[in-house]
Coordinates of C-alpha atoms in Angstrom, one line a residue:
Chain A
M276 CA 30.6 85.9 0.5
S277 CA 31.2 89.1 -1.3
K278 CA 34.7 90.5 -1.0
N279 CA 33.3 94.1 -1.1
Q280 CA 31.2 93.6 1.9
S281 CA 32.5 94.0 5.5
W282 CA 31.9 90.8 7.7
I283 CA 32.0 90.2 11.4
L284 CA 33.1 86.9 12.8
K285 CA 30.0 86.1 15.0
H286 CA 30.4 82.3 15.5
P287 CA 34.1 81.1 15.7
W288 CA 35.0 77.5 15.0
S289 CA 34.7 76.3 18.6
V290 CA 31.0 77.7 18.8
R291 CA 30.2 76.1 15.4
S292 CA 31.6 72.8 16.2
F293 CA 29.8 72.8 19.6
H294 CA 26.6 73.7 17.8
Y295 CA 26.9 71.1 15.2
L296 CA 27.1 68.4 18.0
L297 CA 24.4 70.1 19.8
V298 CA 22.1 69.9 16.7
L299 CA 23.2 66.2 16.1
S300 CA 22.4 65.2 19.6
F301 CA 19.5 67.4 20.8
I302 CA 17.2 66.9 17.8
P303 CA 17.3 63.0 18.1
L304 CA 17.1 63.5 21.9
A305 CA 14.0 65.6 21.4
I306 CA 12.3 63.2 19.0
T307 CA 13.1 60.1 21.1
G308 CA 12.1 61.9 24.3
V309 CA 8.7 62.6 22.9
V310 CA 8.3 58.9 21.8
L311 CA 9.5 57.8 25.2
F312 CA 6.9 60.1 26.8
F313 CA 3.9 58.9 24.8
K314 CA 5.2 55.1 24.6
P315 CA 3.4 54.4 21.3
F316 CA 5.6 51.5 20.0
D317 CA 6.3 47.8 20.8
Q318 CA 9.0 46.8 23.2
L319 CA 11.9 46.5 20.6
T320 CA 11.1 49.9 19.1
M321 CA 10.8 51.6 22.4
N322 CA 14.1 50.1 23.5
L323 CA 15.7 51.3 20.3
Y324 CA 14.4 54.9 20.9
M325 CA 15.7 54.6 24.5
R326 CA 19.1 53.5 23.4
I327 CA 19.2 56.4 20.8
H328 CA 18.2 58.7 23.6
V329 CA 20.9 57.4 25.8
V330 CA 23.6 57.5 23.2
T331 CA 22.7 61.0 22.0
G332 CA 22.5 62.1 25.6
V333 CA 26.0 61.0 26.1
I334 CA 27.2 62.8 23.0
L335 CA 25.4 66.0 24.3
T336 CA 27.1 65.6 27.6
L337 CA 30.5 65.2 26.1
D338 CA 29.9 68.1 23.8
A339 CA 28.8 70.4 26.6
V340 CA 31.7 69.3 28.8
A341 CA 34.2 69.7 26.1
Y342 CA 32.9 73.1 25.2
F343 CA 32.9 74.2 28.8
I344 CA 36.6 73.2 29.0
I345 CA 37.8 74.3 25.6
G346 CA 35.6 77.4 25.1
F347 CA 35.5 78.3 28.8
T348 CA 35.8 82.2 28.0
R349 CA 33.1 81.9 25.5
V350 CA 30.9 80.2 28.0
I351 CA 31.5 82.9 30.5
A352 CA 30.8 85.5 27.9
F353 CA 27.6 83.8 26.9
V354 CA 26.5 83.6 30.5
K355 CA 27.4 87.2 31.1
R356 CA 25.4 88.3 28.0
S357 CA 22.4 86.2 28.8
F358 CA 22.1 87.5 32.2
S359 CA 22.7 91.2 31.3
F360 CA 19.3 93.0 31.4
S361 CA 18.3 96.6 30.8
V362 CA 15.1 98.5 30.2
N363 CA 15.5 97.6 26.4
D364 CA 14.7 94.1 27.3
I365 CA 11.3 95.0 28.6
K366 CA 10.7 97.2 25.7
W367 CA 11.8 94.4 23.3
F368 CA 9.4 91.9 25.0
S369 CA 6.6 94.5 24.9
I370 CA 6.7 94.2 21.1
L371 CA 8.2 90.7 21.0
G372 CA 11.0 92.0 19.0
G373 CA 8.7 93.2 16.3
Y374 CA 8.3 89.7 14.8
P375 CA 4.6 89.3 15.3
Q376 CA 4.0 92.7 13.6
K377 CA 6.4 91.7 10.7
F378 CA 4.9 88.2 10.2
L379 CA 1.3 88.9 10.9
L380 CA 0.8 92.5 9.8
G381 CA 3.7 92.9 7.3
K382 CA 4.7 96.0 9.4
K383 CA 8.0 97.1 10.5
V384 CA 8.1 98.6 14.0
P385 CA 11.0 100.3 15.8
V386 CA 12.9 97.8 17.9
P387 CA 15.1 99.0 20.9
P388 CA 18.8 98.4 20.2
M389 CA 20.1 95.1 21.2
G390 CA 23.6 93.7 21.9
K391 CA 24.9 90.5 20.3
Y392 CA 21.8 88.6 21.5
N393 CA 18.4 90.0 21.5
S394 CA 16.1 89.7 24.5
G395 CA 14.4 86.5 23.2
Q396 CA 17.8 85.0 22.4
K397 CA 18.9 85.8 26.0
L398 CA 15.8 84.1 27.3
F399 CA 16.5 81.2 25.2
G400 CA 20.2 81.2 26.3
I401 CA 19.1 81.2 30.0
C402 CA 16.7 78.2 29.4
V403 CA 19.5 76.3 27.5
L404 CA 21.9 77.1 30.3
I405 CA 19.7 76.0 33.1
G406 CA 17.4 73.6 31.3
G407 CA 20.4 72.0 29.7
T408 CA 22.3 71.5 32.8
I409 CA 19.3 70.1 34.5
L410 CA 18.5 67.8 31.7
I411 CA 22.0 66.4 31.5
A412 CA 22.3 65.9 35.3
T413 CA 18.8 64.3 35.6
G414 CA 19.3 62.3 32.5
W415 CA 22.3 60.6 33.9
G416 CA 20.6 60.0 37.2
L417 CA 17.6 58.5 35.5
W418 CA 19.7 56.3 33.3
G419 CA 22.4 55.1 35.7
F420 CA 21.0 55.2 39.2
P421 CA 17.2 55.5 39.4
H422 CA 17.1 52.5 41.8
I423 CA 20.0 53.8 44.0
L424 CA 19.1 57.4 44.4
P425 CA 16.4 58.1 47.0
H426 CA 13.0 57.5 45.4
G427 CA 11.9 61.1 46.1
M428 CA 15.0 62.3 44.2
T429 CA 14.5 60.0 41.3
A430 CA 10.8 61.1 41.1
L431 CA 11.9 64.7 41.1
F432 CA 14.6 64.0 38.5
G433 CA 11.9 62.4 36.3
T434 CA 9.6 65.6 36.7
L435 CA 12.4 68.1 36.1
H436 CA 13.6 66.1 33.0
L437 CA 10.1 66.1 31.5
V438 CA 9.3 69.7 32.3
F439 CA 12.7 71.1 31.0
G440 CA 12.6 68.6 28.1
W441 CA 9.3 70.1 27.0
I442 CA 10.5 73.7 27.6
L443 CA 13.4 73.2 25.4
I444 CA 11.6 71.3 22.7
L445 CA 9.1 74.1 22.4
F446 CA 11.9 76.7 22.5
L447 CA 13.7 74.7 19.9
L448 CA 10.8 75.0 17.5
V449 CA 10.9 78.8 17.8
H450 CA 14.7 78.8 17.6
V451 CA 14.8 76.7 14.5
F452 CA 12.1 78.9 12.7
L453 CA 13.8 82.2 13.5
G454 CA 17.3 80.8 12.9
I455 CA 16.3 79.8 9.3
Y456 CA 14.4 83.2 8.9
M457 CA 17.5 85.0 9.7
F458 CA 19.3 83.1 6.9
D459 CA 22.6 85.1 7.1
D460 CA 22.9 84.1 10.9
F461 CA 22.0 80.5 9.9
K462 CA 24.8 80.4 7.2
A463 CA 27.1 81.9 9.8
M464 CA 26.4 79.3 12.3
F465 CA 26.5 76.3 9.9
L466 CA 29.2 77.5 7.5
H467 CA 31.7 80.2 7.8
G468 CA 30.8 82.0 11.1
K469 CA 30.5 85.5 9.7
I470 CA 27.6 87.8 9.3
P471 CA 27.4 91.0 7.1
Y472 CA 28.4 94.1 8.9
E473 CA 25.3 95.9 7.8
E474 CA 23.0 93.2 9.1
A475 CA 24.9 93.2 12.5
K476 CA 24.5 96.9 12.7
E477 CA 20.8 96.7 12.1
M478 CA 20.1 93.6 14.4
A479 CA 22.7 94.2 17.1
P480 CA 23.7 97.7 17.1
L481 CA 24.9 97.9 20.7
W482 CA 27.1 94.9 20.0
V483 CA 28.6 96.6 16.9
E484 CA 29.1 99.9 18.7
T485 CA 30.6 98.7 21.9
E486 CA 32.5 95.4 21.0
I487 CA 33.3 95.3 17.3
V488 CA 36.6 96.6 16.1
K489 CA 37.7 96.8 12.6
I490 CA 40.6 94.5 11.6
E491 CA 42.7 95.9 8.6
R492 CA 43.9 93.0 6.2
Chain B
M299 CA -7.5 35.9 38.1
N300 CA -5.3 34.6 35.5
A301 CA -7.0 31.4 34.2
E302 CA -3.8 30.5 32.4
A303 CA -1.7 30.5 35.5
R304 CA 0.4 27.2 35.8
T305 CA 2.2 27.6 39.0
Y306 CA -0.7 28.2 41.2
Q307 CA -3.1 25.8 42.8
K308 CA -6.9 26.3 42.4
G309 CA -8.0 28.9 44.8
E310 CA -4.7 30.8 45.1
I311 CA -4.3 34.4 44.1
P312 CA -2.1 34.6 41.0
G313 CA -0.4 38.0 40.6
I314 CA -0.5 40.1 43.9
I315 CA 1.7 42.8 42.2
G316 CA 0.9 44.7 39.0
I317 CA 2.4 47.5 37.1
D318 CA 0.5 50.4 35.8
A319 CA 1.3 50.9 32.3
D320 CA 0.4 54.5 32.2
V321 CA 2.7 55.3 35.0
C322 CA 5.7 53.0 34.1
K323 CA 8.7 54.8 32.6
G324 CA 10.5 51.8 31.7
C325 CA 13.5 52.7 34.0
D326 CA 14.3 49.3 34.9
S327 CA 14.6 49.9 38.6
C328 CA 12.1 47.0 39.5
K329 CA 14.0 44.6 37.2
R330 CA 17.1 45.2 39.3
Y331 CA 15.2 44.3 42.6
C332 CA 13.2 41.3 41.3
P333 CA 14.7 38.1 42.7
T334 CA 13.3 35.8 40.1
G335 CA 13.5 37.8 36.8
A336 CA 9.7 37.9 36.7
I337 CA 9.5 41.5 35.4
T338 CA 9.6 41.7 31.6
G339 CA 10.0 44.8 29.4
M340 CA 12.9 46.3 27.8
F341 CA 14.6 49.4 28.9
G342 CA 12.6 52.4 27.8
A343 CA 9.3 50.3 27.3
I344 CA 6.5 49.4 29.5
H345 CA 7.3 46.8 32.0
S346 CA 4.9 43.9 33.1
I347 CA 5.1 41.1 35.6
D348 CA 5.1 37.3 34.6
V349 CA 2.9 35.9 37.4
E350 CA 4.2 32.4 36.9
K351 CA 7.7 33.7 38.0
C352 CA 6.5 36.2 40.5
I353 CA 6.9 35.2 44.1
N354 CA 4.8 38.3 45.2
C355 CA 7.5 39.8 47.4
G356 CA 6.8 43.4 46.5
Q357 CA 10.3 44.5 46.4
C358 CA 9.7 46.0 43.0
L359 CA 6.7 47.8 44.5
I360 CA 8.5 49.6 47.3
N361 CA 11.6 50.3 45.1
C362 CA 9.7 51.8 42.1
P363 CA 10.7 55.5 42.2
F364 CA 7.7 56.5 40.0
G365 CA 5.0 54.6 42.1
S366 CA 3.8 52.6 39.1
I367 CA 3.7 49.2 40.9
Y368 CA 0.6 48.4 43.0
E369 CA -1.0 45.6 44.8
T370 CA -3.9 43.9 42.9
V371 CA -5.6 42.8 46.1
D372 CA -7.0 45.4 48.2
T373 CA -9.5 44.4 51.0
V374 CA -9.4 47.4 53.2
D375 CA -13.2 48.1 52.5
T376 CA -14.0 44.4 53.1
V377 CA -12.3 44.5 56.5
I378 CA -14.1 47.8 57.4
A379 CA -17.5 46.2 56.5
K380 CA -16.7 43.1 58.6
L381 CA -15.7 45.5 61.5
Q382 CA -19.0 47.2 61.3
D383 CA -20.9 43.8 61.2
K384 CA -21.8 43.1 64.8
S385 CA -22.3 39.4 63.9
V386 CA -18.6 39.0 63.0
T387 CA -15.7 39.0 65.4
V388 CA -12.7 40.5 63.5
V389 CA -9.3 39.2 64.8
G390 CA -6.4 41.3 63.8
I391 CA -3.0 39.4 63.7
P392 CA -0.2 42.0 63.6
A393 CA 3.2 40.8 62.5
P394 CA 6.4 41.7 64.5
A395 CA 7.6 44.1 61.9
V396 CA 4.4 46.1 61.6
R397 CA 4.6 47.8 65.0
V398 CA 8.0 49.4 64.2
A399 CA 6.7 50.8 60.8
I400 CA 3.2 51.9 61.1
G401 CA 4.0 55.0 63.1
E402 CA 5.7 56.3 60.0
E403 CA 2.4 56.5 58.1
F404 CA 1.3 58.9 60.9
G405 CA 4.3 61.2 61.0
M406 CA 6.1 59.4 63.7
A407 CA 9.8 58.9 63.6
D408 CA 11.3 56.1 61.5
G409 CA 11.4 52.8 63.5
S410 CA 9.2 54.1 66.3
L411 CA 8.1 51.0 68.4
V412 CA 4.3 51.6 68.8
T413 CA 2.9 48.2 69.9
K414 CA 0.4 49.6 72.5
E415 CA -0.6 52.4 70.3
M416 CA -1.3 49.9 67.5
Y417 CA -3.4 47.8 69.8
G418 CA -5.2 50.9 71.0
A419 CA -6.1 51.9 67.4
M420 CA -7.0 48.4 66.5
R421 CA -9.3 48.0 69.5
K422 CA -10.9 51.4 68.7
V423 CA -11.9 50.2 65.3
G424 CA -13.2 46.9 66.6
F425 CA -10.5 44.3 66.2
E426 CA -9.8 41.6 68.7
I427 CA -6.1 40.9 68.9
L428 CA -4.0 37.9 68.4
D429 CA -0.5 39.2 68.3
N430 CA 1.5 37.4 65.7
N431 CA 4.5 37.5 67.8
F432 CA 2.8 34.9 69.9
T433 CA 2.6 32.5 67.0
A434 CA 6.1 33.5 66.0
D435 CA 7.1 32.0 69.2
L436 CA 5.2 28.9 68.3
T437 CA 6.8 28.7 64.8
I438 CA 10.3 28.8 66.3
M439 CA 9.5 26.1 68.8
E440 CA 8.3 24.0 65.9
E441 CA 11.1 24.8 63.6
G442 CA 13.7 24.5 66.3
T443 CA 12.3 21.2 67.5
E444 CA 12.1 19.9 63.8
F445 CA 15.7 20.8 63.3
I446 CA 16.8 18.8 66.4
V447 CA 14.8 15.8 65.0
R448 CA 16.3 16.1 61.5
A449 CA 19.9 16.6 63.1
R450 CA 19.5 13.6 65.4
H451 CA 18.3 11.5 62.5
A452 CA 21.1 12.5 60.2
L453 CA 23.8 12.1 63.0
F454 CA 22.4 9.3 65.2
G455 CA 19.9 7.6 62.9
E456 CA 17.0 8.5 65.3
E457 CA 13.6 7.9 63.8
A458 CA 10.5 10.1 64.3
H459 CA 7.3 8.6 65.3
G460 CA 4.6 8.6 62.6
H461 CA 6.3 10.6 59.9
K462 CA 9.3 10.8 57.6
V463 CA 12.1 12.9 58.8
G464 CA 13.2 15.6 56.3
P465 CA 16.7 16.1 55.0
L466 CA 19.4 18.6 56.1
P467 CA 20.0 21.4 55.6
Q468 CA 16.6 22.5 57.0
F469 CA 15.5 25.8 55.5
T470 CA 13.2 28.2 57.5
S471 CA 9.7 28.3 56.0
C472 CA 8.1 31.4 57.4
C473 CA 8.8 33.6 54.4
P474 CA 6.0 33.0 51.8
A475 CA 8.1 34.5 48.9
W476 CA 10.9 32.2 49.7
V477 CA 8.6 29.1 49.9
R478 CA 7.2 29.9 46.4
Y479 CA 10.7 30.5 45.1
V480 CA 11.6 26.9 46.2
E481 CA 8.4 25.5 44.8
T482 CA 8.7 27.1 41.3
K483 CA 12.5 27.1 40.9
Y484 CA 13.9 24.3 43.0
P485 CA 11.0 21.9 43.7
S486 CA 13.6 19.1 44.5
L487 CA 14.4 21.1 47.6
I488 CA 10.9 21.1 48.9
P489 CA 11.7 18.5 51.5
N490 CA 14.3 20.7 52.9
L491 CA 11.8 23.3 54.0
S492 CA 10.7 23.2 57.5
S493 CA 7.3 21.7 57.6
A494 CA 6.4 24.3 60.3
K495 CA 3.7 26.8 59.1
S496 CA 4.4 30.4 59.2
P497 CA 3.4 32.5 62.3
Q498 CA 0.5 33.8 60.2
Q499 CA -0.8 30.4 59.2
M500 CA -0.4 29.2 62.9
A501 CA -2.4 32.2 64.1
G502 CA -5.3 31.6 61.8
P503 CA -6.3 28.2 63.2
L504 CA -5.4 29.3 66.7
A505 CA -7.9 32.1 66.4
K506 CA -10.7 30.0 64.9
T507 CA -10.3 27.2 67.4
Y508 CA -8.9 28.0 70.8
G509 CA -9.5 31.9 70.4
A510 CA -13.2 31.4 69.2
L511 CA -14.1 28.7 71.6
E512 CA -12.0 29.7 74.8
I513 CA -11.3 33.3 74.6
W514 CA -14.0 35.2 72.7
K515 CA -16.7 32.5 73.1
K516 CA -17.9 33.0 69.6
P517 CA -18.8 30.4 66.9
P518 CA -15.7 29.7 64.8
E519 CA -17.5 30.4 61.6
S520 CA -18.1 34.0 62.8
I521 CA -14.5 34.7 63.3
Y522 CA -12.9 36.8 60.5
T523 CA -9.1 36.5 60.7
V524 CA -7.0 39.5 59.3
G525 CA -3.3 38.9 58.9
I526 CA -1.6 42.3 59.4
M527 CA 1.7 41.8 57.6
P528 CA 4.6 43.8 56.4
C529 CA 4.4 41.5 53.3
T530 CA 2.6 41.4 50.1
A531 CA 3.4 37.7 49.7
K532 CA 1.3 36.9 52.9
K533 CA -1.7 37.7 50.8
F534 CA -0.8 34.9 48.5
E535 CA 0.1 32.6 51.3
A536 CA -3.3 33.1 53.0
S537 CA -5.1 32.0 49.7
R538 CA -3.3 28.7 49.6
P539 CA -6.1 26.0 49.7
E540 CA -4.3 23.7 52.1
F541 CA -4.6 26.4 54.8
A542 CA -8.0 25.5 56.1
S543 CA -6.8 23.5 59.2
A544 CA -9.3 25.1 61.6
Y545 CA -12.2 24.1 59.4
H546 CA -11.0 20.5 59.1
F547 CA -10.3 20.2 62.8
L548 CA -13.6 21.7 63.8
K549 CA -15.4 19.5 61.3
K550 CA -14.0 16.5 62.9
E551 CA -15.0 17.8 66.2
G552 CA -18.5 18.6 65.0
K553 CA -17.9 22.3 65.7
A554 CA -17.2 23.7 62.3
G555 CA -20.6 25.4 62.0
S556 CA -20.5 25.2 58.2
D557 CA -20.3 22.7 55.4
T558 CA -18.3 25.1 53.3
P559 CA -14.5 25.1 54.3
Y560 CA -13.3 28.5 55.5
P561 CA -9.7 29.6 55.3
D562 CA -7.5 29.9 58.4
I563 CA -6.7 33.5 57.4
D564 CA -9.7 35.3 55.7
T565 CA -7.7 38.2 54.4
V566 CA -4.4 40.0 54.7
L567 CA -3.7 43.6 55.2
T568 CA -0.3 45.1 54.7
T569 CA 1.2 47.8 57.1
R570 CA 0.2 50.3 54.5
D571 CA -3.3 48.9 54.2
L572 CA -3.9 49.0 58.0
A573 CA -2.8 52.7 58.0
R574 CA -5.2 53.4 55.2
L575 CA -7.9 51.6 57.2
F576 CA -7.3 53.7 60.2
K577 CA -7.4 56.9 58.2
K578 CA -10.6 55.8 56.4
M579 CA -12.2 55.1 59.8
K580 CA -11.0 58.5 61.0
I581 CA -8.7 57.2 63.7
D582 CA -6.0 59.5 64.7
F583 CA -3.3 56.9 65.4
T584 CA -1.2 59.1 67.5
K585 CA -4.0 59.9 69.8
A586 CA -5.8 56.4 69.8
G587 CA -4.3 55.7 73.3
E588 CA -2.3 52.6 74.5
T589 CA -3.8 49.3 75.5
D590 CA -2.7 45.8 76.1
G591 CA -3.2 43.2 73.6
G592 CA -4.9 40.7 75.8
P593 CA -4.3 37.0 76.5
L594 CA -3.3 36.2 73.0
A595 CA -0.6 38.9 72.9
E596 CA 1.9 37.3 75.1
Y597 CA 5.3 36.7 73.6
T598 CA 9.0 36.5 74.1
G599 CA 11.9 38.2 72.6
A600 CA 12.3 35.4 70.1
G601 CA 9.1 36.1 68.5
T602 CA 9.9 39.9 68.4
I603 CA 13.1 39.4 66.4
F604 CA 11.4 37.4 63.7
G605 CA 11.0 40.5 61.7
N606 CA 14.7 41.1 61.3
T607 CA 17.2 39.2 59.2
G608 CA 18.8 36.6 61.3
G609 CA 16.0 36.8 63.8
V610 CA 14.5 33.5 63.1
M611 CA 18.0 31.8 63.1
E612 CA 18.9 33.4 66.4
A613 CA 15.6 32.4 68.0
A614 CA 15.8 28.9 66.6
L615 CA 19.4 28.5 68.1
R616 CA 18.2 29.7 71.4
T617 CA 15.4 27.0 71.2
A618 CA 17.7 24.3 70.0
Y619 CA 20.3 25.1 72.7
K620 CA 17.7 25.0 75.4
V621 CA 16.2 21.7 74.1
L622 CA 19.5 19.9 73.6
T623 CA 21.4 21.1 76.7
G624 CA 18.6 22.0 79.0
N625 CA 20.1 25.4 79.6
E626 CA 19.5 28.9 78.2
L627 CA 22.0 30.0 75.7
Q628 CA 24.4 32.6 77.4
P629 CA 24.6 35.2 76.3
L630 CA 21.2 35.1 74.7
E631 CA 22.2 37.3 71.7
F632 CA 23.8 35.4 68.9
K633 CA 25.6 38.1 67.1
P634 CA 27.3 36.3 64.1
V635 CA 23.8 36.0 62.4
R636 CA 23.0 39.7 62.8
G637 CA 23.9 42.5 60.4
M638 CA 23.3 43.4 56.8
K639 CA 25.7 41.0 55.0
G640 CA 24.0 39.1 52.1
V641 CA 25.0 35.7 53.5
K642 CA 25.9 35.2 57.2
S643 CA 27.3 32.0 58.5
A644 CA 28.3 30.6 61.9
S645 CA 29.2 27.4 63.6
V646 CA 27.8 26.4 67.0
T647 CA 28.9 23.6 69.1
L648 CA 26.2 22.1 71.4
M649 CA 26.2 19.3 73.8
D650 CA 23.3 16.9 73.0
T651 CA 22.7 15.6 76.5
K652 CA 20.4 12.9 75.2
Y653 CA 23.4 11.3 73.3
G654 CA 26.1 12.7 75.4
K655 CA 27.9 14.0 72.4
E656 CA 29.0 17.4 71.1
V657 CA 27.3 18.5 67.9
T658 CA 28.7 21.3 65.7
V659 CA 25.8 23.0 63.7
N660 CA 26.8 25.1 60.7
V661 CA 24.1 27.7 60.1
A662 CA 23.7 30.4 57.4
V663 CA 21.4 33.4 57.1
V664 CA 20.5 34.6 53.7
N665 CA 19.6 38.2 53.9
G666 CA 17.7 38.7 50.6
I667 CA 17.3 36.1 48.0
H668 CA 18.4 38.2 45.1
G669 CA 22.0 37.6 44.4
N670 CA 22.6 35.4 47.5
I671 CA 20.7 32.3 47.4
E672 CA 21.5 30.5 44.2
P673 CA 25.1 29.6 45.0
I674 CA 23.9 28.1 48.2
L675 CA 21.2 26.1 46.5
E676 CA 23.5 24.8 43.7
K677 CA 25.9 23.6 46.5
I678 CA 23.2 21.9 48.3
M679 CA 22.0 20.2 45.1
A680 CA 25.6 19.1 44.3
G681 CA 26.0 17.7 47.8
T682 CA 28.8 19.9 48.8
S683 CA 27.1 22.2 51.2
S684 CA 28.3 22.1 54.8
Y685 CA 25.3 24.0 56.2
H686 CA 22.7 22.1 58.5
F687 CA 20.3 25.0 59.0
I688 CA 19.6 28.1 56.8
E689 CA 17.3 31.0 57.4
V690 CA 16.1 32.6 54.2
M691 CA 14.3 35.8 54.0
N692 CA 13.4 37.2 50.6
C693 CA 13.6 40.8 51.5
P694 CA 17.0 42.4 52.3
G695 CA 16.9 43.3 56.0
G696 CA 14.1 40.8 56.7
C697 CA 10.3 41.5 57.1
V698 CA 11.0 45.1 58.3
N699 CA 11.8 45.9 54.7
G700 CA 8.9 43.8 53.3
G701 CA 6.8 44.7 50.2
G702 CA 3.9 45.7 52.5
Q703 CA 5.8 48.3 54.6
P704 CA 5.5 52.1 54.3
I705 CA 7.3 53.3 51.2
K706 CA 10.2 55.3 52.1
S707 CA 11.2 58.2 49.8
G708 CA 14.8 57.4 50.6
G709 CA 14.4 53.9 49.3
S710 CA 16.1 50.8 50.5
S711 CA 18.8 50.1 48.0
W712 CA 21.5 50.7 50.6
L713 CA 20.3 47.5 52.3
R714 CA 21.7 45.2 49.5
A715 CA 24.7 44.4 47.5
A716 CA 25.5 46.7 44.5
L717 CA 23.0 46.3 41.8
P718 CA 23.7 47.0 38.0
L719 CA 23.9 50.5 36.9
F720 CA 22.9 52.0 33.5
G721 CA 20.0 50.3 31.8
W722 CA 20.4 49.1 28.1
K723 CA 18.3 46.0 27.2

């Protein structure tokens, strides 16, 4: 980090540690989930994958519950931001944030001003909030009580787990790609939590204008 | 057919129940319900059924939340063809528990008693009727009388004429899953099983002898008997080669009409199968109309309660009481053997008028083999059991919760003791 540059703390410690555990649990969950869906291996291997799926599912649950308790205000802020919509979101989606133009045509198009999260991130946030909650709840039901819950409910749990699992896996691929592409944000999430002021001003001008205050040191 | 099967006689159907590998999620629900550990497959991996251990009860089938378990034997189309063949008299033999469940397949309230509607629909598609309740009454007369013979032999040394008297405790023998359980896991206790046939297997010979010759006036070989059962294991039971009594009797009488032995029960439909048959034959069950069952559909309350846990024992005690004392049991209901407890027991003191002595009979009712039966069997084998007569039903709740009944989206887990949570191995 350059000392001459201004930095904004985007991801505090609580968010970063939640995210570390999320990465450590969700990626193995996704891989083992896909394997469990296609059932390609022998008994012992499938059982090993299921055990990894269960253990990482428990880790993800504990991570989510702990973050919900410890970072409650952050969770509320995240929910609020994810569910705040304006006409800019429609404009953003109409050009998909300018990413296709950038990647496919090498062209930079004007992008409507965004808050801390752009419209795509907000959609992802909504999917994570709803889908993650459903995956956790249905996962526990399917693991612990498939034989005790009413059959119709277990079958519904199975379908929801499958549908939201695939949705989040597909979103994860986009999230990982764009996360690495926006390397300053990637470093912020995995290392120090801070992004350059100039980049924040470009990527999230509404956030910088309305929420960021200068701290003199 | 599994040629390697070792616990089946020639002619028996090995493996009534199968698991669809494409649908199985490896969730382990079925393993928790299987009373014999016949389901193999680790948690998360595709499961399969070891036919040698399977007793065909179908509890896994009705409790699989994903519908991956199915019956391998489906004779609905065969029965339809027989019904349409004018040279064949198709006799439907509906079990006590069928009439309180089949309505559910047609949108009626759970537990609706639809005996006359069931007869009406059966008649409409061409069945003659021999109500299995009628032979449930016969079974209980046989089992009750046999128990008295065994008890008198044990207590007073009374000998039976022409046959060896079996030991106490006497087990009921009408549940085919339970019979196979004893045969495969505790063969030394086979003599403890009542020698009485199940109601289904009493109905078959009755239909092909008395029914054919006296009621329907048809050649016995043209009678096609269809057990209509709440039970998948009944399909296996009907395939047992020893059950060709009608043929052997009629052969001796010179009335068999064939040199090829025919089975007492030609095929078995489950409650689900019968509903499917009606639907295939475009019968609106709710509008089929009510009819009587005819001369072979007379029965008592004893036959009716057969389909419920404790029902056989209650009916047997009524019979034993009547035979021993000459009086009807008062009150007729014997409540200690009712209810959903895994093992119910009671003591009844009866006056044996023949010997002029009071006899105390210790009875037990096993409501579901899984988790309940082994401690009882171990005690019997160790010679420390105090029971004289034991009713055993494989399925929790009795035949009403059999593997051939309509599959409830609510499941039936509440019918039994707590099962293990959280799969792992």
